XYZ file of C-alpha atoms in Angstrom:
655
model
C -0.434 6.653 4.414
C -3.274 4.088 5.191
C -5.552 3.670 2.195
C -9.192 2.809 2.562
C -10.569 -0.504 1.527
C -14.186 -0.682 2.493
C -15.092 0.866 -0.822
C -13.498 -2.421 -2.380
C -16.010 -4.481 -0.366
C -18.974 -2.286 -1.344
C -18.024 -2.301 -4.959
C -17.576 -6.273 -4.942
C -20.908 -6.653 -3.098
C -22.827 -4.377 -5.557
C -21.391 -5.891 -8.509
C -21.515 -9.506 -7.925
C -24.730 -9.774 -5.885
C -28.544 -8.691 -5.851
C -29.909 -5.855 -3.604
C -30.275 -7.016 0.136
C -33.526 -6.830 1.892
C -32.734 -6.014 5.608
C -36.213 -7.317 6.691
C -35.076 -10.763 6.125
C -31.990 -10.526 8.391
C -33.377 -11.877 11.458
C -35.108 -14.689 9.518
C -31.796 -15.893 8.054
C -30.113 -15.663 11.439
C -32.842 -17.969 12.776
C -32.628 -20.319 9.950
C -28.776 -20.652 10.419
C -29.396 -21.538 14.087
C -31.883 -24.317 13.139
C -29.786 -25.804 10.421
C -26.611 -25.691 12.445
C -28.298 -27.782 15.214
C -29.579 -30.413 12.768
C -27.687 -33.552 13.494
C -27.915 -35.090 9.979
C -26.832 -32.170 8.016
C -26.397 -32.669 4.195
C -24.729 -30.822 1.234
C -28.095 -28.956 0.408
C -28.118 -27.698 3.976
C -24.570 -26.399 3.726
C -25.382 -24.627 0.466
C -28.283 -22.977 2.220
C -26.194 -21.928 5.225
C -23.564 -20.368 2.949
C -26.348 -18.520 1.332
C -27.659 -16.907 4.443
C -24.035 -15.835 5.678
C -23.452 -14.360 2.273
C -26.860 -12.163 2.551
C -25.844 -11.117 6.166
C -22.396 -10.102 4.734
C -23.920 -8.097 2.076
C -26.029 -5.886 4.405
C -22.655 -5.356 6.366
C -24.310 -6.625 9.535
C -21.226 -8.930 10.382
C -21.040 -9.664 14.149
C -19.176 -12.119 16.278
C -22.070 -14.502 16.212
C -21.888 -14.217 12.358
C -18.191 -15.225 12.185
C -18.594 -18.090 14.655
C -21.529 -19.529 12.541
C -19.302 -19.099 9.600
C -16.606 -21.243 11.369
C -19.135 -23.882 12.354
C -20.259 -24.045 8.694
C -16.538 -24.725 7.671
C -16.374 -27.526 10.278
C -19.698 -29.226 9.006
C -18.194 -29.252 5.455
C -15.049 -30.609 6.427
C -16.763 -33.508 8.105
C -19.102 -34.105 5.256
C -16.267 -34.049 2.776
C -17.976 -31.422 0.693
C -15.275 -29.454 -1.083
C -17.215 -26.915 -2.851
C -19.284 -26.184 0.314
C -16.133 -25.929 2.248
C -14.609 -23.361 -0.174
C -17.796 -21.350 -0.186
C -17.764 -21.214 3.591
C -14.091 -20.040 3.685
C -14.885 -17.230 1.228
C -17.601 -16.110 3.509
C -15.148 -16.095 6.376
C -12.753 -14.034 4.233
C -15.434 -11.480 3.637
C -16.169 -11.371 7.395
C -12.712 -10.979 8.381
C -11.895 -8.326 6.030
C -14.670 -6.158 7.262
C -12.840 -6.758 10.732
C -9.539 -5.959 9.259
C -8.143 -9.116 9.985
C -6.212 -9.484 6.673
C -4.030 -12.239 7.988
C -7.004 -14.794 8.617
C -8.545 -13.617 5.327
C -5.501 -14.673 3.203
C -5.268 -18.015 5.058
C -8.984 -18.950 4.209
C -8.684 -17.428 0.711
C -5.703 -19.548 -0.278
C -7.295 -22.704 0.870
C -10.706 -21.900 -1.131
C -8.765 -20.891 -4.233
C -6.968 -24.305 -4.043
C -10.107 -25.934 -3.886
C -11.859 -24.112 -6.666
C -8.733 -24.858 -8.939
C -9.036 -28.635 -8.297
C -12.567 -28.629 -9.192
C -12.216 -26.233 -12.280
C -14.814 -23.771 -11.112
C -13.961 -20.803 -13.229
C -16.539 -18.395 -12.010
C -15.516 -18.908 -8.210
C -11.704 -18.946 -9.257
C -12.099 -15.496 -10.893
C -13.966 -14.190 -7.697
C -11.393 -15.618 -5.211
C -8.589 -13.782 -7.209
C -10.485 -10.559 -6.800
C -10.701 -11.264 -3.130
C -6.970 -12.097 -2.929
C -6.183 -8.738 -4.829
C -8.256 -7.030 -2.160
C -6.517 -8.629 0.849
C -3.122 -7.726 -0.515
C -4.247 -4.146 -1.094
C -5.195 -3.678 2.632
C -1.618 -4.399 3.357
C -0.377 -2.080 0.996
C 1.333 -4.751 -1.228
C -0.142 -3.233 -4.574
C 2.141 -5.150 -6.791
C 0.856 -8.513 -5.382
C -2.628 -7.157 -5.515
C -2.450 -6.136 -9.045
C -1.123 -9.567 -9.948
C -4.259 -11.077 -8.625
C -6.577 -8.554 -10.175
C -5.072 -9.249 -13.595
C -5.748 -12.993 -13.128
C -9.367 -12.267 -12.149
C -9.622 -10.045 -15.173
C -8.545 -12.847 -17.523
C -11.126 -15.122 -15.935
C -14.087 -12.729 -16.169
C -12.993 -11.860 -19.808
C -13.254 -15.583 -20.655
C -16.699 -15.584 -19.031
C -17.681 -12.312 -20.803
C -19.052 -10.826 -17.603
C -18.946 -7.066 -17.756
C -20.026 -6.126 -14.071
C -17.052 -7.635 -12.343
C -14.709 -6.470 -15.167
C -15.950 -2.892 -14.513
C -15.131 -3.226 -10.795
C -11.720 -4.903 -11.525
C -10.590 -2.164 -13.758
C -11.505 0.475 -11.183
C -9.546 -1.489 -8.571
C -6.426 -1.697 -10.792
C -6.725 2.007 -11.196
C -6.584 2.593 -7.338
C -3.482 0.437 -7.300
C -1.790 2.002 -10.100
C -2.507 5.316 -8.309
C -0.735 4.169 -5.309
C 2.250 2.960 -7.460
C 2.317 6.247 -9.388
C 1.479 4.618 -12.627
C -0.542 7.376 -13.668
C -1.037 6.477 -17.408
C -2.024 2.949 -16.357
C -4.244 4.227 -13.710
C -6.033 6.704 -16.084
C -6.483 3.913 -18.713
C -8.151 1.644 -16.090
C -10.487 4.356 -14.556
C -11.607 5.187 -18.045
C -12.371 1.497 -18.949
C -14.258 1.229 -15.638
C -16.157 4.337 -16.574
C -17.083 3.232 -19.813
C -18.519 -0.171 -18.515
C -20.229 1.413 -15.431
C -22.056 4.069 -17.796
C -23.140 1.144 -20.179
C -24.495 -0.707 -17.089
C -26.184 2.545 -15.742
C -24.444 2.014 -12.363
C -24.608 5.371 -10.663
C -22.885 4.510 -7.517
C -20.120 2.668 -9.596
C -19.608 6.107 -11.706
C -19.364 8.078 -8.557
C -16.739 5.766 -7.088
C -14.820 6.166 -10.357
C -14.924 9.826 -9.973
C -13.545 9.395 -6.605
C -10.685 7.377 -7.973
C -9.916 9.937 -10.764
C -9.832 12.710 -8.203
C -7.393 10.928 -6.087
C -5.115 10.367 -9.210
C -5.225 14.084 -10.065
C -4.242 14.973 -6.488
C -1.215 12.475 -6.704
C -0.518 14.530 -10.114
C -0.623 17.782 -8.139
C -3.914 18.915 -9.921
C -6.205 20.025 -7.096
C -8.237 22.254 -9.424
C -9.222 19.312 -11.587
C -9.732 16.965 -8.610
C -12.433 19.471 -7.223
C -14.371 19.260 -10.517
C -14.692 15.403 -10.086
C -15.345 15.710 -6.344
C -18.152 17.992 -7.190
C -19.555 15.254 -9.545
C -19.493 12.704 -6.650
C -21.333 15.251 -4.385
C -24.183 15.491 -6.899
C -24.718 11.585 -6.501
C -24.409 11.761 -2.701
C -27.181 14.464 -2.530
C -29.452 12.045 -4.175
C -28.440 8.816 -2.487
C -27.412 9.864 0.872
C -24.292 7.925 0.759
C -22.651 8.783 4.039
C -19.382 6.845 3.301
C -18.865 8.484 -0.096
C -19.679 11.982 1.568
C -16.847 11.272 4.158
C -14.554 10.247 1.350
C -15.361 13.358 -0.696
C -14.730 15.756 2.287
C -11.350 14.386 2.929
C -10.473 14.591 -0.706
C -11.670 18.198 -0.837
C -9.530 18.887 2.252
C -6.436 17.523 0.556
C -7.249 19.595 -2.640
C -7.836 22.811 -0.538
C -4.467 22.219 1.216
C -2.678 22.065 -2.090
C -4.216 25.302 -3.042
C -2.987 26.814 0.330
C -6.723 27.461 1.397
C -6.086 25.909 4.822
C -9.198 27.340 6.333
C -11.462 25.359 3.984
C -9.215 22.376 4.193
C -9.400 22.178 7.908
C -13.144 22.564 7.818
C -13.655 19.838 5.176
C -11.179 17.488 7.025
C -13.205 17.811 10.213
C -16.600 17.103 8.483
C -14.931 14.104 6.727
C -13.607 12.747 9.949
C -16.828 13.093 11.889
C -18.711 11.459 9.177
C -16.243 8.631 8.961
C -16.706 8.167 12.851
C -20.420 8.028 12.549
C -20.331 5.163 10.267
C -17.149 3.441 11.849
C -15.209 3.650 8.683
C -11.863 2.825 10.398
C -9.804 3.484 7.215
C -11.253 6.796 6.681
C -10.907 7.712 10.454
C -7.127 6.933 9.994
C -6.849 9.098 6.892
C -8.557 11.892 8.492
C -6.324 11.894 11.818
C -3.598 11.908 9.593
C -4.662 14.800 7.253
C -5.645 16.842 10.627
C -2.386 16.207 12.113
C -0.490 17.813 8.952
C -2.948 20.871 8.766
C -2.669 21.547 12.449
C 1.268 21.092 12.217
C 1.142 23.440 9.099
C -0.783 26.082 11.296
C 1.599 25.983 14.124
C -0.974 24.378 16.414
C 1.429 21.650 17.667
C -0.855 20.284 20.713
C -3.766 19.480 18.398
C -1.210 18.118 15.772
C 0.318 15.839 18.399
C -3.075 14.594 19.457
C -4.140 13.689 15.850
C -0.831 12.179 15.227
C -1.259 9.798 18.201
C -4.881 8.732 17.084
C -3.409 8.094 13.687
C -0.317 5.944 14.750
C -2.555 3.992 17.112
C -5.233 3.245 14.515
C -2.721 2.444 11.804
C -0.807 0.079 13.981
C -4.209 -1.673 14.667
C -4.339 -2.516 10.977
C -0.677 -2.994 10.142
C 1.432 -4.654 12.585
C 4.734 -6.991 12.607
C 2.640 -10.210 13.377
C 0.325 -9.589 10.418
C 3.322 -9.096 8.035
C 4.799 -12.256 9.417
C 1.648 -14.288 8.822
C 1.305 -12.935 5.340
C 4.806 -13.983 4.504
C 4.455 -17.473 6.205
C 1.089 -18.253 4.466
C 2.202 -17.240 1.124
C 5.494 -19.096 1.362
C 3.645 -22.272 2.617
C 1.040 -22.049 -0.377
C 3.862 -21.451 -2.854
C 5.846 -24.452 -1.695
C 2.768 -26.561 -1.352
C 1.829 -25.716 -4.843
C 5.248 -26.252 -6.195
C 5.715 -29.662 -4.423
C 2.498 -30.616 -5.815
C 3.377 -29.683 -9.550
C 6.857 -31.406 -8.970
C 5.307 -34.624 -7.619
C 2.817 -34.617 -10.586
C 5.726 -34.175 -13.133
C 7.666 -37.044 -11.446
C 4.595 -39.215 -11.494
C 4.159 -38.318 -15.286
C 7.751 -38.828 -15.932
C 7.691 -42.378 -14.089
C 4.750 -43.276 -16.163
C 6.369 -42.250 -19.310
C 9.471 -44.318 -18.462
C 7.285 -47.404 -18.071
C 5.477 -46.636 -21.119
C 8.834 -46.121 -23.069
C 10.169 -49.350 -21.681
C 7.075 -51.296 -22.672
C 7.279 -49.515 -26.067
C 10.717 -50.752 -26.412
C 9.950 -54.282 -25.422
C 6.979 -54.358 -28.079
C 9.107 -52.683 -30.598
C 11.762 -55.463 -30.100
C 9.014 -58.086 -30.343
C 7.614 -56.301 -33.430
C 11.051 -56.322 -34.843
C 11.309 -60.100 -34.502
C 7.962 -60.626 -36.114
C 8.618 -58.237 -38.727
C 11.866 -59.872 -39.717
C 9.727 -62.911 -40.596
C 7.365 -60.903 -42.847
C 9.216 -57.967 -44.274
C 12.548 -57.377 -45.580
C 15.325 -55.675 -43.796
C 14.768 -52.064 -45.244
C 11.144 -51.847 -44.053
C 12.016 -53.168 -40.555
C 14.887 -50.668 -40.285
C 12.671 -47.681 -41.310
C 9.994 -48.535 -38.741
C 12.499 -49.100 -36.006
C 14.001 -45.733 -36.664
C 10.591 -43.806 -36.524
C 9.823 -45.541 -33.134
C 13.187 -44.413 -31.789
C 12.690 -40.900 -33.114
C 9.282 -40.756 -31.225
C 10.716 -42.101 -28.007
C 13.611 -39.571 -28.083
C 11.201 -36.741 -28.721
C 9.226 -37.757 -25.761
C 12.339 -38.056 -23.470
C 13.570 -34.666 -24.612
C 10.101 -32.920 -23.803
C 10.192 -34.647 -20.454
C 13.643 -33.234 -19.651
C 12.703 -29.667 -20.879
C 9.641 -29.855 -18.528
C 11.980 -30.849 -15.593
C 14.300 -28.020 -16.260
C 11.482 -25.519 -16.257
C 9.983 -26.810 -13.022
C 13.622 -26.503 -11.422
C 13.808 -22.858 -12.712
C 10.281 -21.978 -11.105
C 11.208 -23.888 -7.749
C 14.754 -22.171 -7.426
C 14.774 -19.250 -4.629
C 17.055 -16.483 -4.112
C 19.744 -16.884 -1.257
C 19.814 -12.943 -0.213
C 18.256 -13.399 3.246
C 21.429 -12.755 5.159
C 22.507 -9.667 3.054
C 18.876 -8.333 3.336
C 19.056 -8.761 7.224
C 22.319 -6.846 7.469
C 20.937 -4.018 5.256
C 17.725 -3.692 7.319
C 19.609 -3.576 10.744
C 20.583 0.066 9.929
C 17.153 1.770 9.577
C 15.928 -0.256 12.584
C 18.584 0.988 14.799
C 17.410 4.477 13.801
C 13.872 3.675 14.427
C 14.830 2.222 17.916
C 17.065 5.278 18.918
C 14.434 7.945 17.894
C 11.753 5.913 19.710
C 13.826 5.781 22.845
C 14.511 9.646 22.514
C 10.840 10.452 22.042
C 9.950 8.346 25.239
C 12.259 10.504 27.239
C 10.834 13.879 25.680
C 7.270 12.664 26.499
C 8.249 12.245 30.202
C 9.908 15.527 30.223
C 6.692 16.977 28.783
C 4.684 15.678 31.778
C 6.999 16.909 34.302
C 7.518 20.427 33.217
C 5.198 23.392 33.703
C 6.509 25.819 31.342
C 4.328 26.163 28.124
C 7.191 27.343 25.872
C 9.346 24.302 26.874
C 6.220 22.061 26.167
C 5.835 23.531 22.787
C 9.291 22.879 21.979
C 9.097 19.292 23.285
C 6.069 18.786 20.857
C 8.017 20.302 18.068
C 11.120 17.937 18.685
C 8.680 14.889 19.028
C 7.245 15.635 15.393
C 10.798 15.818 14.167
C 11.515 12.543 15.865
C 8.548 10.720 14.464
C 9.111 12.064 11.007
C 12.648 10.471 11.200
C 11.174 7.313 12.467
C 8.668 7.250 9.440
C 11.576 8.073 7.018
C 13.781 5.126 8.403
C 10.745 2.749 8.512
C 9.962 3.476 4.801
C 13.660 2.663 4.031
C 13.496 -0.764 5.850
C 10.018 -1.360 3.952
C 11.804 -0.450 0.552
C 14.569 -3.209 1.331
C 11.956 -5.899 2.097
C 10.077 -5.016 -1.091
C 12.955 -5.369 -3.045
C 13.675 -8.949 -1.589
C 9.950 -9.801 -2.399
C 10.306 -8.416 -5.901
C 13.378 -10.429 -6.461
C 11.723 -13.737 -5.369
C 8.575 -13.071 -7.651
C 7.688 -15.561 -10.269
C 5.346 -15.427 -13.233
C 5.171 -12.855 -15.961
C 7.172 -9.529 -15.055
C 6.821 -6.255 -16.829
C 9.923 -4.361 -18.373
C 10.934 -1.108 -16.682
C 13.457 1.486 -17.014
C 16.489 0.322 -15.250
C 19.912 2.063 -14.183
C 22.243 -0.819 -14.846
C 24.983 0.908 -12.818
C 22.882 1.202 -9.871
C 21.624 -2.354 -10.070
C 25.262 -3.728 -10.344
C 26.232 -1.846 -7.293
C 23.245 -2.951 -5.261
C 23.540 -6.601 -6.112
C 27.332 -6.912 -5.640
C 26.926 -5.243 -2.113
C 24.021 -7.548 -1.219
C 25.906 -10.773 -2.250
C 29.181 -9.619 -0.602
C 27.261 -9.134 2.900
C 25.619 -12.433 2.500
C 28.741 -14.358 1.719
C 30.524 -12.562 4.655
C 27.744 -13.544 7.147
C 27.871 -17.227 5.966
C 31.802 -17.241 6.133
C 33.256 -15.164 9.059
C 36.498 -13.714 8.339
C 36.141 -13.756 4.736
C 37.385 -10.536 3.055
C 37.553 -9.656 -0.515
C 38.787 -6.500 -2.262
C 35.914 -5.079 -4.365
C 36.529 -2.905 -7.502
C 33.560 -1.477 -9.060
C 33.914 0.909 -12.132
C 30.910 2.067 -14.014
C 30.552 3.952 -17.277
C 28.159 6.886 -16.334
C 27.349 7.323 -20.246
C 25.159 4.183 -19.874
C 21.621 5.347 -20.333
C 18.486 3.746 -18.477
C 17.436 0.534 -20.382
C 13.991 -0.993 -20.449
C 14.546 -4.496 -19.087
C 12.974 -6.995 -16.687
C 14.791 -5.826 -13.644
C 14.166 -8.782 -11.440
C 15.728 -11.094 -14.152
C 18.769 -9.251 -14.804
C 19.339 -8.914 -11.032
C 19.036 -12.695 -10.718
C 21.720 -13.154 -13.524
C 24.037 -10.696 -11.736
C 23.620 -12.381 -8.448
C 24.264 -15.879 -9.821
C 27.536 -14.842 -11.410
C 28.726 -12.643 -8.532
C 27.718 -15.563 -6.147
C 29.902 -17.982 -8.216
C 32.824 -15.573 -8.152
C 32.735 -15.177 -4.443
C 32.584 -19.107 -4.287
C 35.652 -19.205 -6.634
C 37.610 -16.773 -4.319
C 36.616 -18.699 -1.098
C 37.905 -22.030 -2.717
C 41.137 -20.228 -3.726
C 41.604 -18.699 -0.223
C 41.533 -22.488 1.124
C 44.819 -23.220 -0.788
C 46.502 -19.814 -0.506
C 45.087 -18.088 2.664
C 47.660 -15.400 2.660
C 46.718 -13.947 -0.770
C 44.184 -11.174 -1.000
C 41.066 -12.134 -3.074
C 39.700 -9.739 -5.453
C 36.403 -9.267 -7.349
C 36.032 -6.730 -10.086
C 32.849 -5.360 -11.763
C 33.101 -2.951 -14.650
C 30.319 -1.519 -16.986
C 31.123 -0.062 -20.483
C 28.983 1.365 -23.275
C 30.452 -0.035 -26.596
C 28.683 0.658 -30.014
C 25.298 0.801 -28.374
C 25.713 -2.225 -26.445
C 26.275 -2.341 -22.512
C 29.072 -4.786 -21.398
C 29.136 -5.903 -17.748
C 32.403 -7.587 -17.029
C 32.738 -9.672 -13.767
C 36.221 -11.049 -12.842
C 37.284 -13.164 -9.865
C 40.744 -14.235 -8.699
C 39.915 -17.810 -8.148
C 41.631 -20.816 -10.044
C 39.622 -20.260 -13.226
C 37.483 -22.674 -15.275
C 39.202 -25.695 -16.662
C 39.403 -25.369 -20.486
C 38.047 -28.919 -21.035
C 34.694 -27.886 -19.418
C 34.336 -24.366 -20.528
C 32.013 -25.154 -23.242
C 29.604 -27.043 -21.119
C 29.381 -24.481 -18.358
C 25.866 -23.199 -19.499
C 24.455 -26.512 -20.051
C 21.468 -27.547 -17.569
C 22.527 -29.551 -14.583
C 26.188 -29.028 -15.285
C 28.242 -28.025 -12.190
C 31.748 -28.015 -10.982
C 30.616 -27.777 -7.221
C 30.519 -30.753 -4.829
C 27.345 -32.629 -4.336
C 24.845 -30.498 -2.320
C 26.570 -27.293 -3.058
C 24.909 -26.377 -6.470
C 21.941 -27.618 -8.758
C 23.870 -26.902 -12.109
C 20.926 -24.556 -13.112
C 22.120 -21.088 -12.265
C 24.210 -20.327 -15.273
C 21.860 -22.137 -17.391
C 18.919 -20.012 -16.464
C 21.081 -16.903 -16.503
C 22.065 -17.768 -20.196
C 18.487 -18.173 -21.116
C 17.429 -14.792 -19.432
C 20.233 -12.801 -21.393
C 19.298 -14.460 -24.506
C 15.654 -13.554 -23.897
C 16.662 -9.900 -23.652
C 18.456 -10.022 -26.993
C 22.147 -10.133 -25.375
C 24.848 -12.580 -24.951
C 26.951 -14.006 -22.117
C 30.530 -15.473 -22.518
C 33.021 -16.941 -20.064
C 36.837 -17.040 -20.250
C 39.866 -17.292 -18.233
C 41.814 -14.011 -17.698
C 45.456 -13.996 -18.558
C 46.183 -12.776 -15.035
C 44.203 -15.501 -13.453
C 40.492 -16.199 -12.495
C 37.370 -16.444 -14.710
C 36.013 -13.539 -16.543
C 32.209 -13.185 -17.551
C 31.096 -10.706 -20.065
C 27.290 -9.843 -20.178
C 26.330 -7.936 -23.468
C 22.836 -6.174 -23.467
C 21.509 -4.144 -26.398
C 20.550 -0.549 -25.401
C 17.446 -0.633 -27.702
C 15.927 -3.782 -26.551
C 12.286 -3.368 -26.742
C 10.664 -6.913 -27.649
């Protein structure tokens, strides 16, 4: 379902800016034209221009000329070399493009502005930009990434002790948690928002929180309670004349009535909500209204109306979400992360180089000091001072090495692209086949005159479209898993089915190695102990450990196959529950690990692979992850040949 986000723009505008006076709009537009045509534009002129664009945006009077003027302000700021003015102009473009539903351009400009604010240490604008990034990812239904940015913004505003934006951010987090079905967290965030909004006497904010709570109750299948909160919202609407809030309330009432099987009132409220949404051009609500009316008409057996609403819904939805936008999001985010990591690595290398120079200088000075000290102090005193200097130098070198290891961990990326591509082909084939079949049915619909046949065609079309939707969501879930696997930063623990995780990871790794090595065949043997309960773990981290070890096992089998191509390679994965401890045993049929290096295998940068084939960090990082979960990991050579890794995880891990 397409979720509205205009409410987010309204809340941010109301929370962070004063009331707008529409009578001044034309004056500001004229002032913009005058300043943009000034040849010798300075920094103060850029600040004025950004202020005028901000005021026009707050009035929701964004037009093509407003966007073009904002782009011109960006160009002027770049020519002047005025970084803060440039970042402010980019944020204005972000706001304008979001109103136009151009999330891809919004992301590009927000990332650039965020980088500038971070360089200048502007904490207020950094916190605000993080909020905008959260809104941008929300518009694309990437609720996990959106929440991540909201939480960063909350930390910023908590440090600034600014209650207004905090209230809005708690509300926004509540919306995302509702979408993710995190009901307890959503309820907690909405209550925090309500408490702050009440203290601030923000009636519109209170009404919006009630809307959020009603949506949460609907997700929890509590329509009666939802109607109570919608009633509170309508009291505010009567006094304020808020058409947007009225449209949203009508659509929520329709959903509530539909759950109560009161389809007559549901249909009436949905039609009212859709009409109001069209009047104010609230595109996201128009999408929701068409989807809701499609389902209500389908339920009533009115297939022609259902089909019309469905076509409207799909057309509008595709105008907001499309393949190009998704690709742009992935490209922009990847470029931003890589650029940031490269800058961090370069900075660390420079620091390390400076440390080395200083260390050499310190050693030279130390030697000279030792020579001079020999003339004035006895041997015992000289030895003591030299030892202290060497200990300090050794400590500095150790700290530098630890920082390098940490940076390498953050910079490492998963190698699952091939396996994911193979997995995603199946649902895409279903989507293509049902789309082709639907096209033939539509042609038949327009060539037949029999009404019963037409009705049957429409019913078949609805079934096909639902199947397209199911397989489309399956493809989406595969991509989501890949994105979650590559996430960095702090991740939450969640209930994890170890057996399911093991099966998924070994299948993905096998498909990836097959695509990279045509003709490779390995016999897989997976045995799981079904008595193992769900365990609260950081799922992405444990998955990373499994993939590291499984990929190493496949590599060992590939190397063995080069020497004995006729021998069938094998890989076994076994899970067991032993004395409240989960054992995951992974064994390959390779050449094993030489006994003389087996003790060093978990050391950072230690690898048995040829240059360019491995960094030597995979097993080291895996070891750290398992230890952080209160477990252990050991390696040995099996009596029948090949290496065997045993991962131990406690069932009651909770720290």
